[in-house]
PDB file of C-alpha atoms and ligand atoms in Angstrom:
ATOM      1  CA  MET A  26     262.034  94.338 -60.568  1.00  0.00           C
ATOM      2  CA  LYS A  27     263.385  96.761 -57.990  1.00  0.00           C
ATOM      3  CA  ILE A  28     266.729  96.107 -56.274  1.00  0.00           C
ATOM      4  CA  ILE A  29     266.641  97.230 -52.643  1.00  0.00           C
ATOM      5  CA  ASP A  30     270.033  98.840 -52.269  1.00  0.00           C
ATOM      6  CA  GLY A  31     271.026  98.279 -48.644  1.00  0.00           C
ATOM      7  CA  LYS A  32     274.465  99.698 -49.295  1.00  0.00           C
ATOM      8  CA  GLU A  33     273.098 103.041 -50.442  1.00  0.00           C
ATOM      9  CA  ILE A  34     270.500 103.275 -47.661  1.00  0.00           C
ATOM     10  CA  SER A  35     273.131 102.426 -45.069  1.00  0.00           C
ATOM     11  CA  ASN A  36     275.594 104.985 -46.451  1.00  0.00           C
ATOM     12  CA  ASN A  37     272.961 107.719 -46.087  1.00  0.00           C
ATOM     13  CA  ILE A  38     272.240 106.703 -42.506  1.00  0.00           C
ATOM     14  CA  LYS A  39     275.967 106.519 -41.711  1.00  0.00           C
ATOM     15  CA  ALA A  40     276.432 110.075 -42.967  1.00  0.00           C
ATOM     16  CA  LYS A  41     273.684 111.228 -40.554  1.00  0.00           C
ATOM     17  CA  ILE A  42     275.279 109.342 -37.651  1.00  0.00           C
ATOM     18  CA  ALA A  43     278.681 110.902 -38.458  1.00  0.00           C
ATOM     19  CA  LYS A  44     277.086 114.366 -38.293  1.00  0.00           C
ATOM     20  CA  GLU A  45     275.563 113.614 -34.893  1.00  0.00           C
ATOM     21  CA  VAL A  46     278.961 112.478 -33.619  1.00  0.00           C
ATOM     22  CA  GLU A  47     280.488 115.748 -34.804  1.00  0.00           C
ATOM     23  CA  GLU A  48     277.804 117.643 -32.869  1.00  0.00           C
ATOM     24  CA  MET A  49     278.527 115.621 -29.728  1.00  0.00           C
ATOM     25  CA  LEU A  50     282.247 116.367 -29.994  1.00  0.00           C
ATOM     26  CA  LYS A  51     281.568 120.072 -30.544  1.00  0.00           C
ATOM     27  CA  LYS A  52     279.581 120.108 -27.313  1.00  0.00           C
ATOM     28  CA  GLY A  53     282.574 118.647 -25.500  1.00  0.00           C
ATOM     29  CA  HIS A  54     281.339 115.065 -25.161  1.00  0.00           C
ATOM     30  CA  ARG A  55     283.434 112.078 -26.122  1.00  0.00           C
ATOM     31  CA  ALA A  56     282.548 109.993 -29.191  1.00  0.00           C
ATOM     32  CA  PRO A  57     280.269 106.935 -28.780  1.00  0.00           C
ATOM     33  CA  HIS A  58     282.292 103.852 -27.861  1.00  0.00           C
ATOM     34  CA  LEU A  59     281.463 100.294 -28.962  1.00  0.00           C
ATOM     35  CA  ALA A  60     283.342  97.351 -27.472  1.00  0.00           C
ATOM     36  CA  ALA A  61     283.306  93.888 -29.049  1.00  0.00           C
ATOM     37  CA  ILE A  62     284.392  90.602 -27.513  1.00  0.00           C
ATOM     38  CA  LEU A  63     285.700  88.078 -30.025  1.00  0.00           C
ATOM     39  CA  VAL A  64     286.520  84.611 -28.726  1.00  0.00           C
ATOM     40  CA  GLY A  65     288.578  82.164 -30.787  1.00  0.00           C
ATOM     41  CA  GLU A  66     289.431  82.058 -34.477  1.00  0.00           C
ATOM     42  CA  ASP A  67     286.073  81.604 -36.241  1.00  0.00           C
ATOM     43  CA  GLY A  68     286.618  83.070 -39.730  1.00  0.00           C
ATOM     44  CA  ALA A  69     283.127  84.508 -40.212  1.00  0.00           C
ATOM     45  CA  SER A  70     283.147  86.107 -36.732  1.00  0.00           C
ATOM     46  CA  GLN A  71     286.539  87.699 -37.438  1.00  0.00           C
ATOM     47  CA  THR A  72     285.168  89.161 -40.678  1.00  0.00           C
ATOM     48  CA  TYR A  73     282.024  90.515 -38.945  1.00  0.00           C
ATOM     49  CA  VAL A  74     283.996  92.118 -36.132  1.00  0.00           C
ATOM     50  CA  ALA A  75     286.505  93.678 -38.555  1.00  0.00           C
ATOM     51  CA  SER A  76     283.616  95.080 -40.541  1.00  0.00           C
ATOM     52  CA  LYS A  77     281.982  96.540 -37.403  1.00  0.00           C
ATOM     53  CA  GLU A  78     285.329  98.111 -36.408  1.00  0.00           C
ATOM     54  CA  LYS A  79     285.693  99.686 -39.848  1.00  0.00           C
ATOM     55  CA  SER A  80     282.154 101.099 -39.746  1.00  0.00           C
ATOM     56  CA  CYS A  81     282.736 102.555 -36.270  1.00  0.00           C
ATOM     57  CA  LYS A  82     285.789 104.405 -37.573  1.00  0.00           C
ATOM     58  CA  GLU A  83     283.851 105.689 -40.593  1.00  0.00           C
ATOM     59  CA  VAL A  84     281.277 107.447 -38.405  1.00  0.00           C
ATOM     60  CA  GLY A  85     283.765 108.664 -35.802  1.00  0.00           C
ATOM     61  CA  PHE A  86     282.987 106.163 -33.031  1.00  0.00           C
ATOM     62  CA  ILE A  87     285.634 104.741 -30.750  1.00  0.00           C
ATOM     63  CA  SER A  88     285.818 100.955 -31.077  1.00  0.00           C
ATOM     64  CA  SER A  89     287.723  98.439 -29.052  1.00  0.00           C
ATOM     65  CA  VAL A  90     287.966  94.720 -29.627  1.00  0.00           C
ATOM     66  CA  TYR A  91     288.769  92.252 -26.862  1.00  0.00           C
ATOM     67  CA  ARG A  92     290.312  89.301 -28.735  1.00  0.00           C
ATOM     68  CA  LEU A  93     290.366  86.274 -26.445  1.00  0.00           C
ATOM     69  CA  PRO A  94     291.624  82.701 -27.018  1.00  0.00           C
ATOM     70  CA  ASP A  95     289.084  79.854 -27.281  1.00  0.00           C
ATOM     71  CA  THR A  96     290.779  78.246 -24.269  1.00  0.00           C
ATOM     72  CA  ILE A  97     289.323  80.993 -22.056  1.00  0.00           C
ATOM     73  CA  THR A  98     287.091  79.804 -19.197  1.00  0.00           C
ATOM     74  CA  GLU A  99     283.497  80.896 -18.700  1.00  0.00           C
ATOM     75  CA  ASN A 100     284.510  82.694 -15.512  1.00  0.00           C
ATOM     76  CA  GLU A 101     287.284  84.650 -17.188  1.00  0.00           C
ATOM     77  CA  LEU A 102     284.846  85.727 -19.875  1.00  0.00           C
ATOM     78  CA  LEU A 103     282.267  86.694 -17.246  1.00  0.00           C
ATOM     79  CA  ASN A 104     284.912  88.855 -15.574  1.00  0.00           C
ATOM     80  CA  THR A 105     285.712  90.589 -18.887  1.00  0.00           C
ATOM     81  CA  ILE A 106     282.020  91.386 -19.328  1.00  0.00           C
ATOM     82  CA  LYS A 107     281.739  92.701 -15.756  1.00  0.00           C
ATOM     83  CA  PHE A 108     284.778  94.887 -16.326  1.00  0.00           C
ATOM     84  CA  ILE A 109     283.237  96.404 -19.483  1.00  0.00           C
ATOM     85  CA  ASN A 110     279.846  96.795 -17.760  1.00  0.00           C
ATOM     86  CA  GLU A 111     281.493  99.021 -15.167  1.00  0.00           C
ATOM     87  CA  ASP A 112     283.582 101.072 -17.593  1.00  0.00           C
ATOM     88  CA  GLU A 113     281.798 104.405 -18.019  1.00  0.00           C
ATOM     89  CA  ASP A 114     283.818 105.171 -21.129  1.00  0.00           C
ATOM     90  CA  ILE A 115     282.162 102.285 -23.024  1.00  0.00           C
ATOM     91  CA  ASP A 116     278.563 102.762 -24.218  1.00  0.00           C
ATOM     92  CA  GLY A 117     277.813  99.467 -25.945  1.00  0.00           C
ATOM     93  CA  LEU A 118     279.088  95.895 -25.794  1.00  0.00           C
ATOM     94  CA  ILE A 119     278.648  93.080 -28.267  1.00  0.00           C
ATOM     95  CA  LEU A 120     279.671  89.519 -27.628  1.00  0.00           C
ATOM     96  CA  GLN A 121     280.276  88.013 -31.046  1.00  0.00           C
ATOM     97  CA  LEU A 122     278.523  84.657 -31.440  1.00  0.00           C
ATOM     98  CA  PRO A 123     278.992  81.721 -31.729  1.00  0.00           C
ATOM     99  CA  LEU A 124     281.072  81.022 -28.625  1.00  0.00           C
ATOM    100  CA  PRO A 125     283.183  77.885 -28.043  1.00  0.00           C
ATOM    101  CA  LYS A 126     281.083  74.887 -26.914  1.00  0.00           C
ATOM    102  CA  HIS A 127     282.319  74.888 -23.301  1.00  0.00           C
ATOM    103  CA  ILE A 128     280.844  78.349 -22.701  1.00  0.00           C
ATOM    104  CA  SER A 129     277.138  79.006 -22.118  1.00  0.00           C
ATOM    105  CA  GLU A 130     275.988  81.736 -24.491  1.00  0.00           C
ATOM    106  CA  ASN A 131     272.840  82.336 -22.433  1.00  0.00           C
ATOM    107  CA  LYS A 132     274.771  82.829 -19.208  1.00  0.00           C
ATOM    108  CA  LEU A 133     277.135  85.327 -20.801  1.00  0.00           C
ATOM    109  CA  ILE A 134     274.465  87.291 -22.632  1.00  0.00           C
ATOM    110  CA  GLU A 135     272.584  87.612 -19.333  1.00  0.00           C
ATOM    111  CA  ALA A 136     275.745  89.022 -17.736  1.00  0.00           C
ATOM    112  CA  ILE A 137     275.771  91.999 -20.124  1.00  0.00           C
ATOM    113  CA  LYS A 138     274.173  95.091 -18.596  1.00  0.00           C
ATOM    114  CA  PRO A 139     270.899  95.569 -20.542  1.00  0.00           C
ATOM    115  CA  GLU A 140     271.758  99.295 -20.909  1.00  0.00           C
ATOM    116  CA  LYS A 141     274.925  98.322 -22.834  1.00  0.00           C
ATOM    117  CA  ASP A 142     273.399  95.427 -24.784  1.00  0.00           C
ATOM    118  CA  VAL A 143     273.398  97.130 -28.197  1.00  0.00           C
ATOM    119  CA  ASP A 144     272.902  93.726 -29.879  1.00  0.00           C
ATOM    120  CA  GLY A 145     269.507  93.521 -28.161  1.00  0.00           C
ATOM    121  CA  PHE A 146     270.126  89.896 -27.133  1.00  0.00           C
ATOM    122  CA  HIS A 147     269.576  90.206 -23.351  1.00  0.00           C
ATOM    123  CA  PRO A 148     266.297  88.583 -22.197  1.00  0.00           C
ATOM    124  CA  VAL A 149     265.208  91.928 -20.686  1.00  0.00           C
ATOM    125  CA  ASN A 150     265.644  93.679 -24.029  1.00  0.00           C
ATOM    126  CA  ILE A 151     264.001  90.840 -25.974  1.00  0.00           C
ATOM    127  CA  GLY A 152     261.065  90.988 -23.544  1.00  0.00           C
ATOM    128  CA  LYS A 153     260.745  94.729 -24.095  1.00  0.00           C
ATOM    129  CA  MET A 154     260.861  94.248 -27.855  1.00  0.00           C
ATOM    130  CA  VAL A 155     258.043  91.675 -27.687  1.00  0.00           C
ATOM    131  CA  LEU A 156     255.984  94.042 -25.516  1.00  0.00           C
ATOM    132  CA  GLY A 157     256.636  96.933 -27.889  1.00  0.00           C
ATOM    133  CA  GLN A 158     258.532  98.911 -25.248  1.00  0.00           C
ATOM    134  CA  GLU A 159     261.466 101.224 -25.923  1.00  0.00           C
ATOM    135  CA  THR A 160     264.673  99.145 -26.124  1.00  0.00           C
ATOM    136  CA  TYR A 161     267.608  98.153 -28.364  1.00  0.00           C
ATOM    137  CA  LEU A 162     266.262  96.100 -31.253  1.00  0.00           C
ATOM    138  CA  PRO A 163     268.532  93.264 -32.447  1.00  0.00           C
ATOM    139  CA  ALA A 164     270.637  94.581 -35.317  1.00  0.00           C
ATOM    140  CA  THR A 165     269.616  92.349 -38.228  1.00  0.00           C
ATOM    141  CA  PRO A 166     265.836  92.578 -37.634  1.00  0.00           C
ATOM    142  CA  ALA A 167     266.175  96.332 -37.035  1.00  0.00           C
ATOM    143  CA  GLY A 168     268.167  96.667 -40.273  1.00  0.00           C
ATOM    144  CA  ILE A 169     265.496  94.714 -42.163  1.00  0.00           C
ATOM    145  CA  ILE A 170     262.721  96.970 -40.810  1.00  0.00           C
ATOM    146  CA  GLU A 171     264.695 100.097 -41.686  1.00  0.00           C
ATOM    147  CA  MET A 172     265.333  98.770 -45.203  1.00  0.00           C
ATOM    148  CA  ILE A 173     261.622  97.976 -45.724  1.00  0.00           C
ATOM    149  CA  SER A 174     260.771 101.477 -44.528  1.00  0.00           C
ATOM    150  CA  HIS A 175     263.293 103.215 -46.821  1.00  0.00           C
ATOM    151  CA  ALA A 176     262.265 101.075 -49.817  1.00  0.00           C
ATOM    152  CA  LYS A 177     258.639 102.179 -49.127  1.00  0.00           C
ATOM    153  CA  ILE A 178     257.339  98.623 -49.137  1.00  0.00           C
ATOM    154  CA  GLU A 179     253.716  98.609 -47.962  1.00  0.00           C
ATOM    155  CA  THR A 180     253.314  96.252 -44.992  1.00  0.00           C
ATOM    156  CA  GLU A 181     249.951  96.995 -43.375  1.00  0.00           C
ATOM    157  CA  GLY A 182     247.582  94.045 -43.712  1.00  0.00           C
ATOM    158  CA  LYS A 183     250.062  92.181 -45.916  1.00  0.00           C
ATOM    159  CA  GLU A 184     251.111  88.542 -45.661  1.00  0.00           C
ATOM    160  CA  CYS A 185     254.678  88.261 -44.381  1.00  0.00           C
ATOM    161  CA  VAL A 186     256.420  84.900 -44.325  1.00  0.00           C
ATOM    162  CA  VAL A 187     259.668  84.582 -42.362  1.00  0.00           C
ATOM    163  CA  VAL A 188     261.711  81.441 -43.004  1.00  0.00           C
ATOM    164  CA  GLY A 189     264.063  80.572 -40.112  1.00  0.00           C
ATOM    165  CA  ARG A 190     263.338  80.833 -36.371  1.00  0.00           C
ATOM    166  CA  SER A 191     266.740  81.790 -34.917  1.00  0.00           C
ATOM    167  CA  ASN A 192     266.821  84.006 -31.838  1.00  0.00           C
ATOM    168  CA  ILE A 193     269.063  86.479 -33.677  1.00  0.00           C
ATOM    169  CA  VAL A 194     267.085  86.919 -36.894  1.00  0.00           C
ATOM    170  CA  GLY A 195     263.936  84.960 -37.739  1.00  0.00           C
ATOM    171  CA  ARG A 196     262.008  85.052 -34.471  1.00  0.00           C
ATOM    172  CA  PRO A 197     262.583  88.729 -33.609  1.00  0.00           C
ATOM    173  CA  THR A 198     261.879  89.724 -37.228  1.00  0.00           C
ATOM    174  CA  SER A 199     258.534  87.908 -37.060  1.00  0.00           C
ATOM    175  CA  VAL A 200     257.693  89.869 -33.884  1.00  0.00           C
ATOM    176  CA  LEU A 201     258.606  93.235 -35.422  1.00  0.00           C
ATOM    177  CA  MET A 202     256.660  92.600 -38.641  1.00  0.00           C
ATOM    178  CA  SER A 203     253.507  91.831 -36.628  1.00  0.00           C
ATOM    179  CA  ARG A 204     253.741  94.933 -34.396  1.00  0.00           C
ATOM    180  CA  ASP A 205     251.116  97.653 -34.544  1.00  0.00           C
ATOM    181  CA  PHE A 206     253.661  99.984 -36.094  1.00  0.00           C
ATOM    182  CA  LYS A 207     254.839 101.281 -39.443  1.00  0.00           C
ATOM    183  CA  PRO A 208     256.415  99.223 -40.924  1.00  0.00           C
ATOM    184  CA  GLY A 209     254.514  96.346 -39.303  1.00  0.00           C
ATOM    185  CA  ASN A 210     250.883  95.262 -39.027  1.00  0.00           C
ATOM    186  CA  CYS A 211     251.571  92.219 -41.194  1.00  0.00           C
ATOM    187  CA  THR A 212     249.936  88.837 -40.851  1.00  0.00           C
ATOM    188  CA  VAL A 213     253.073  86.843 -40.096  1.00  0.00           C
ATOM    189  CA  THR A 214     253.864  83.157 -40.613  1.00  0.00           C
ATOM    190  CA  LEU A 215     257.123  81.882 -39.115  1.00  0.00           C
ATOM    191  CA  CYS A 216     258.468  78.802 -40.934  1.00  0.00           C
ATOM    192  CA  HIS A 217     261.275  76.485 -39.833  1.00  0.00           C
ATOM    193  CA  SER A 218     262.928  73.138 -40.563  1.00  0.00           C
ATOM    194  CA  LYS A 219     259.802  71.142 -39.569  1.00  0.00           C
ATOM    195  CA  THR A 220     257.382  73.221 -41.639  1.00  0.00           C
ATOM    196  CA  LYS A 221     255.291  71.227 -44.089  1.00  0.00           C
ATOM    197  CA  ASN A 222     254.435  72.696 -47.506  1.00  0.00           C
ATOM    198  CA  LEU A 223     257.118  75.387 -47.292  1.00  0.00           C
ATOM    199  CA  ARG A 224     256.751  76.193 -50.980  1.00  0.00           C
ATOM    200  CA  GLU A 225     252.984  76.784 -50.739  1.00  0.00           C
ATOM    201  CA  ILE A 226     253.343  78.956 -47.622  1.00  0.00           C
ATOM    202  CA  CYS A 227     256.129  81.076 -49.151  1.00  0.00           C
ATOM    203  CA  LYS A 228     253.997  81.524 -52.243  1.00  0.00           C
ATOM    204  CA  ARG A 229     251.377  83.333 -50.137  1.00  0.00           C
ATOM    205  CA  ALA A 230     253.875  85.988 -49.061  1.00  0.00           C
ATOM    206  CA  ASP A 231     253.697  89.620 -50.121  1.00  0.00           C
ATOM    207  CA  ILE A 232     256.902  90.016 -48.129  1.00  0.00           C
ATOM    208  CA  LEU A 233     259.214  87.017 -47.893  1.00  0.00           C
ATOM    209  CA  ILE A 234     262.097  87.162 -45.415  1.00  0.00           C
ATOM    210  CA  LEU A 235     264.709  84.443 -45.811  1.00  0.00           C
ATOM    211  CA  ALA A 236     267.000  83.509 -42.924  1.00  0.00           C
ATOM    212  CA  ILE A 237     267.451  79.832 -43.649  1.00  0.00           C
ATOM    213  CA  GLY A 238     271.179  79.307 -44.061  1.00  0.00           C
ATOM    214  CA  LYS A 239     270.988  77.268 -47.304  1.00  0.00           C
ATOM    215  CA  PRO A 240     272.677  78.759 -50.368  1.00  0.00           C
ATOM    216  CA  GLU A 241     270.260  79.654 -53.190  1.00  0.00           C
ATOM    217  CA  MET A 242     267.526  77.345 -51.874  1.00  0.00           C
ATOM    218  CA  ILE A 243     264.519  79.537 -52.736  1.00  0.00           C
ATOM    219  CA  ASP A 244     263.694  79.911 -56.411  1.00  0.00           C
ATOM    220  CA  GLU A 245     260.795  81.327 -58.444  1.00  0.00           C
ATOM    221  CA  THR A 246     258.552  78.357 -57.579  1.00  0.00           C
ATOM    222  CA  TYR A 247     258.328  79.672 -53.985  1.00  0.00           C
ATOM    223  CA  ILE A 248     257.485  83.241 -54.945  1.00  0.00           C
ATOM    224  CA  LYS A 249     254.243  85.103 -55.609  1.00  0.00           C
ATOM    225  CA  LYS A 250     254.359  87.483 -58.547  1.00  0.00           C
ATOM    226  CA  GLY A 251     255.360  90.950 -57.386  1.00  0.00           C
ATOM    227  CA  ALA A 252     256.491  89.873 -53.867  1.00  0.00           C
ATOM    228  CA  SER A 253     259.219  91.758 -51.993  1.00  0.00           C
ATOM    229  CA  ILE A 254     262.063  89.516 -50.862  1.00  0.00           C
ATOM    230  CA  ILE A 255     264.534  90.223 -48.090  1.00  0.00           C
ATOM    231  CA  ASP A 256     267.473  87.817 -48.251  1.00  0.00           C
ATOM    232  CA  VAL A 257     269.392  87.489 -44.972  1.00  0.00           C
ATOM    233  CA  GLY A 258     271.548  84.528 -46.065  1.00  0.00           C
ATOM    234  CA  ILE A 259     275.217  84.981 -46.891  1.00  0.00           C
ATOM    235  CA  HIS A 260     277.296  82.096 -48.204  1.00  0.00           C
ATOM    236  CA  ARG A 261     280.527  81.562 -50.111  1.00  0.00           C
ATOM    237  CA  VAL A 262     280.152  79.276 -53.117  1.00  0.00           C
ATOM    238  CA  GLU A 263     283.014  78.155 -55.353  1.00  0.00           C
ATOM    239  CA  ASP A 264     283.315  80.099 -58.588  1.00  0.00           C
ATOM    240  CA  SER A 265     286.372  79.509 -60.787  1.00  0.00           C
ATOM    241  CA  THR A 266     285.537  82.597 -62.897  1.00  0.00           C
ATOM    242  CA  LYS A 267     286.321  84.837 -59.893  1.00  0.00           C
ATOM    243  CA  LYS A 268     289.842  85.813 -58.926  1.00  0.00           C
ATOM    244  CA  SER A 269     289.119  84.876 -55.307  1.00  0.00           C
ATOM    245  CA  GLY A 270     287.733  81.480 -56.392  1.00  0.00           C
ATOM    246  CA  PHE A 271     284.346  82.146 -54.754  1.00  0.00           C
ATOM    247  CA  ARG A 272     281.323  84.418 -54.893  1.00  0.00           C
ATOM    248  CA  LEU A 273     278.796  85.433 -52.274  1.00  0.00           C
ATOM    249  CA  VAL A 274     275.179  84.276 -52.545  1.00  0.00           C
ATOM    250  CA  GLY A 275     272.123  84.413 -50.310  1.00  0.00           C
ATOM    251  CA  ASP A 276     269.329  81.949 -49.504  1.00  0.00           C
ATOM    252  CA  LEU A 277     267.648  83.110 -52.700  1.00  0.00           C
ATOM    253  CA  ASN A 278     268.335  81.878 -56.209  1.00  0.00           C
ATOM    254  CA  TYR A 279     268.529  85.448 -57.449  1.00  0.00           C
ATOM    255  CA  GLU A 280     268.335  84.864 -61.202  1.00  0.00           C
ATOM    256  CA  SER A 281     265.329  82.612 -60.931  1.00  0.00           C
ATOM    257  CA  ALA A 282     263.551  84.814 -58.342  1.00  0.00           C
ATOM    258  CA  ALA A 283     264.125  87.996 -60.366  1.00  0.00           C
ATOM    259  CA  LYS A 284     261.724  86.636 -63.014  1.00  0.00           C
ATOM    260  CA  VAL A 285     258.727  86.928 -60.663  1.00  0.00           C
ATOM    261  CA  ALA A 286     259.625  89.103 -57.646  1.00  0.00           C
ATOM    262  CA  GLY A 287     258.697  92.781 -57.400  1.00  0.00           C
ATOM    263  CA  ALA A 288     261.696  93.738 -55.246  1.00  0.00           C
ATOM    264  CA  ILE A 289     264.776  91.926 -53.925  1.00  0.00           C
ATOM    265  CA  SER A 290     267.468  92.838 -51.411  1.00  0.00           C
ATOM    266  CA  PRO A 291     270.690  91.534 -53.007  1.00  0.00           C
ATOM    267  CA  VAL A 292     273.585  89.613 -51.483  1.00  0.00           C
ATOM    268  CA  PRO A 293     276.007  91.222 -50.959  1.00  0.00           C
ATOM    269  CA  GLY A 294     274.830  94.817 -50.530  1.00  0.00           C
ATOM    270  CA  GLY A 295     271.436  94.225 -48.923  1.00  0.00           C
ATOM    271  CA  VAL A 296     270.816  93.198 -45.319  1.00  0.00           C
ATOM    272  CA  GLY A 297     274.549  93.026 -44.407  1.00  0.00           C
ATOM    273  CA  PRO A 298     275.288  96.772 -44.429  1.00  0.00           C
ATOM    274  CA  MET A 299     271.868  97.503 -42.873  1.00  0.00           C
ATOM    275  CA  THR A 300     272.713  95.252 -39.910  1.00  0.00           C
ATOM    276  CA  ILE A 301     275.894  97.150 -39.176  1.00  0.00           C
ATOM    277  CA  VAL A 302     274.135 100.489 -39.407  1.00  0.00           C
ATOM    278  CA  ALA A 303     271.472  99.295 -36.939  1.00  0.00           C
ATOM    279  CA  LEU A 304     274.243  98.404 -34.499  1.00  0.00           C
ATOM    280  CA  LEU A 305     275.747 101.882 -34.939  1.00  0.00           C
ATOM    281  CA  GLN A 306     272.317 103.432 -34.296  1.00  0.00           C
ATOM    282  CA  ASN A 307     271.931 101.425 -31.091  1.00  0.00           C
ATOM    283  CA  THR A 308     275.395 102.483 -29.953  1.00  0.00           C
ATOM    284  CA  LEU A 309     274.637 106.144 -30.663  1.00  0.00           C
ATOM    285  CA  LYS A 310     271.424 105.798 -28.634  1.00  0.00           C
ATOM    286  CA  ALA A 311     273.377 104.244 -25.733  1.00  0.00           C
ATOM    287  CA  ALA A 312     275.925 107.077 -25.849  1.00  0.00           C
ATOM    288  CA  LYS A 313     273.205 109.737 -25.856  1.00  0.00           C
ATOM    289  CA  LYS A 314     271.614 108.151 -22.778  1.00  0.00           C
ATOM    290  CA  GLN A 315     274.938 108.529 -20.930  1.00  0.00           C
ATOM    291  CA  ILE A 316     274.949 112.305 -21.450  1.00  0.00           C
ATOM    292  CA  GLN A 317     271.288 112.957 -20.677  1.00  0.00           C
TER     293      GLN A 317
HETATM  294  N1  GUN B 426     276.758  86.326 -34.843  1.00  0.00           N
HETATM  295  C1  GUN B 426     276.003  86.361 -35.962  1.00  0.00           C
HETATM  296  N2  GUN B 426     275.301  87.511 -36.010  1.00  0.00           N
HETATM  297  C2  GUN B 426     275.603  88.193 -34.898  1.00  0.00           C
HETATM  298  C3  GUN B 426     275.195  89.467 -34.388  1.00  0.00           C
HETATM  299  O1  GUN B 426     274.380  90.202 -34.952  1.00  0.00           O
HETATM  300  N3  GUN B 426     275.750  89.813 -33.192  1.00  0.00           N
HETATM  301  C4  GUN B 426     276.628  89.030 -32.532  1.00  0.00           C
HETATM  302  N4  GUN B 426     277.086  89.452 -31.367  1.00  0.00           N
HETATM  303  N5  GUN B 426     277.019  87.867 -32.974  1.00  0.00           N
HETATM  304  C5  GUN B 426     276.512  87.451 -34.159  1.00  0.00           C
END
């Protein structure tokens, strides 16, 4: 069984990005600049944003984080986005989700200038992705595609099953895996909470992509011998043998799956670092467009 090492792949890509930044600086341009808006105190969102900030620093990007209280009004948040849209010294903007309930995520995402939407969440950019036009691909699906490409997993004509239909991961990943592109050209099945016979459908997959949100739900009984598995889930489960008192697991029961799978992306160290690198790539692309 092959372990798809997202950490290693992402480190190689980061080194290339860092070199490109050096070149930009040598030519007298400023470094790419990613801004993030973080609303409220959600623990997972704070961790993600801190991790994005750290990665920006590693490759020489400028990063700024707008930390706002969860009492903020929709209008105030809209004004912050407008302000960043107009700031020529900022190339990319991400609005960390989820937002507090009183704020419409759709309305705010639509307020982001599509040219700065390095998360690829704006309807214009999602439309372009579906049509196969040049755009910013959402970071997690883009990271998954890049990982499949680097791991040299054959996709053409293969059965790909995606479990989970979220706008951020499952649905866009299903679109990208069915594109006439390499990697792509899969026959894709998108499963969700109302799917019947999930086990039987997963068992057909040559490539199984899990974005379910249930710790260690998928075991060997769902997996065809030799299948490649991409695990997008990330969950803390209690573990008294660890100093921290917890360990990280994915949607996959790794030990069970390893008996039959051909390749697995682990948690941690799989999709997570690839997602961040995809965001950095989008930001670099946005910065290059500014100087063209
Ligand atoms: N929340 C969970 N994943 C993401 C992501 O990729 N981008 C943003 N902005 N928020 C998220």
